Amino acid sequence: MPITILIGAQWGDEGKGRVVDWLASSADIVARYAGGDNAGHTVALDSSVYKLHLVPSGILHSDVVSIMGNGMVINPVNLVREIESLRKLGLEITPERLVISSRAHIITPAHVALDKANETVLGDSKIGTTLRGIGPAYLDKTGRAGIRTGDMLLDVEEFAERLIATIESANARLALQGMETLDPQSAAESYLEAAAVLKPFIKDTSIYLYAALTAGKHIVCEGAQGTLLDIDHGSYPFVTSSSPTAGGALTGLGVGPLFVDRVLGVAKAFSTRVGGGPMPTELEGEIARRLRGSGDNFWDEYGTTTGRPRRCGWLDVVMLRYAVSVNGFSEMMLTKLDILSGLDELKLAVAYEIDGQRHEYPPVNNETLDRATPIYETLPGWHEDISNCRAFSQLPAAALNYIERVASLCAVPINSVSVGPERDQLVLR
Ligand code: IMP
């Protein structure tokens, strides 16, 4: 099994962190390929809860190498902070265990300031970004004006010069929008310190991965965000600025497609979304509150990165079917099935009705999608506590029926479900 790609099949927050943690137990390398610290991957382990934003979830396994790929955008100061906090929790983080691509792009303080300024200007039509500077950093990347992690290997003065130039160019844009500008010198200082810490971790990860693959190593590609937030395939412009889909894993790591033999789509058993943009099955009221949880538990539906309450709704099979077609999943996993326990009935959006016509796939324009009414199929719920189930045969008939119906509507097998946040709360076929 050379490469397994793990993809969020919805709008992010599908519980990918714990799935990567599970897959990592039989992997040599876990590699992240897109996004930055907009992600929040949570893994519960031995009464500790690890919240990872930049470092791949493989870091929790001492025999796994974690790679941060070229497709990522990295805030070096936040990365150093994350490494320090993981070390405090007892994890060993060395350049042998964590390798950072020299081709990833750097998020500067200017990108963070521009992200905030852009959202302020958009007002009510804002995207609802995580305000981590993701969009502006990718904009500089594709505009060929970005700075890269490899630049941290240059001598300090040269790196400082590049950093200051980026900040000065952002200042011009900030001033145009009537926003406060940054002091380039002081903004650069903490970055120079971070660069000194990170230098030994930086390598050409594409070459590293090719050597590993040809030596027969098994790599798990850890997707961040989700298919419906993809810059090309998501509900544009309410998307992130990277490619969290299967194709993005290849370009975001610099590996060839022939090494991939498994594409695992991870979907939550219901829908959630954080930030703006269409969500046809969004619910308000009692069921939404129930799906969201009180916020007292780390697995409740509040953003790991921003703390924002997530919008919740019934499982949207139309979107899921679309995610299947974009990524070509070889199988899917359903997470948080336990949260559905106790509901008398469950609904699945199997199609949309738009202007009197039935649609099996989402339309491209948000204006059309806004007119979509979900066509629901109602399934019986179950009342049993399923958190201790560990085999499909232990699940109640209604839960099995729900899983099989989703699999059949998507025409992809579902071979695993999660029934709680702990490492062992998995039900495998
Ligand atoms: P950005 O990635 O910060 O630019 O945010 C763009 C959109 O993606 C917003 O709707 C965010 O809420 C959403 N987003 C970004 N990262 C995540 C994530 O890890 N989980 C869920 N939503 C995300």
CSV table of N, CA and C and ligand atoms in Angstrom, one decimal, residues 11 13 38-39 127-130 134 225 229 239-240 274-275 308, ligand 1:
chain,number,residue,atom,x,y,z
A,11,TRP,N,-17.4,20.0,4.2
A,11,TRP,CA,-16.9,21.3,4.4
A,11,TRP,C,-15.8,21.4,5.4
A,13,ASP,N,-13.8,19.7,9.0
A,13,ASP,CA,-14.3,19.3,10.3
A,13,ASP,C,-15.0,17.9,10.3
A,38,ASN,N,-5.2,27.2,9.4
A,38,ASN,CA,-6.7,27.3,9.4
A,38,ASN,C,-7.3,26.0,9.8
A,39,ALA,N,-6.5,24.9,9.6
A,39,ALA,CA,-7.0,23.6,10.0
A,39,ALA,C,-6.9,23.4,11.5
A,127,ILE,N,-16.4,36.0,3.6
A,127,ILE,CA,-16.3,34.6,3.4
A,127,ILE,C,-16.4,33.9,4.7
A,128,GLY,N,-16.0,34.6,5.8
A,128,GLY,CA,-15.9,34.0,7.1
A,128,GLY,C,-14.7,33.2,7.2
A,129,THR,N,-13.5,33.7,6.8
A,129,THR,CA,-12.3,33.0,6.8
A,129,THR,C,-11.8,32.8,8.3
A,130,THR,N,-10.8,32.0,8.5
A,130,THR,CA,-10.3,31.8,9.8
A,130,THR,C,-9.3,32.9,10.2
A,134,ILE,N,-4.5,32.9,5.1
A,134,ILE,CA,-4.4,31.8,4.1
A,134,ILE,C,-4.6,32.4,2.7
A,225,GLN,N,-9.1,20.7,5.7
A,225,GLN,CA,-10.4,21.3,5.1
A,225,GLN,C,-11.2,20.2,4.5
A,229,LEU,N,-14.7,22.9,0.2
A,229,LEU,CA,-14.0,24.1,0.4
A,229,LEU,C,-12.8,24.3,-0.6
A,239,VAL,N,-14.9,29.4,-0.2
A,239,VAL,CA,-14.0,28.3,-0.2
A,239,VAL,C,-12.6,28.7,0.4
A,240,THR,N,-11.8,27.8,0.6
A,240,THR,CA,-10.4,28.2,1.0
A,240,THR,C,-9.6,28.4,-0.3
A,274,VAL,N,-18.7,25.8,8.7
A,274,VAL,CA,-18.4,27.0,9.5
A,274,VAL,C,-17.9,28.1,8.5
A,275,GLY,N,-18.4,29.3,8.7
A,275,GLY,CA,-18.2,30.4,7.7
A,275,GLY,C,-19.4,30.5,6.8
A,308,ARG,N,-15.8,29.2,16.6
A,308,ARG,CA,-17.1,29.6,16.1
A,308,ARG,C,-18.1,28.4,16.1
B,1,IMP,P1,-9.6,30.4,5.1
B,1,IMP,O1,-9.1,29.0,4.7
B,1,IMP,O2,-9.2,30.8,6.5
B,1,IMP,O3,-9.3,31.4,4.0
B,1,IMP,O4,-11.2,30.3,5.2
B,1,IMP,C1,-12.1,30.1,4.0
B,1,IMP,C2,-13.3,29.2,4.3
B,1,IMP,O5,-12.8,27.9,4.7
B,1,IMP,C3,-14.1,29.7,5.6
B,1,IMP,O6,-15.4,29.4,5.3
B,1,IMP,C4,-13.5,28.9,6.7
B,1,IMP,O7,-14.5,28.7,7.8
B,1,IMP,C5,-13.3,27.6,6.0
B,1,IMP,N1,-12.3,26.7,6.6
B,1,IMP,C6,-10.9,26.9,6.5
B,1,IMP,N2,-10.3,25.9,7.2
B,1,IMP,C7,-11.2,25.1,7.7
B,1,IMP,C8,-11.2,23.9,8.5
B,1,IMP,O8,-10.1,23.4,8.8
B,1,IMP,N3,-12.4,23.4,8.8
B,1,IMP,C9,-13.6,23.9,8.4
B,1,IMP,N4,-13.7,25.0,7.7
B,1,IMP,C10,-12.5,25.6,7.3
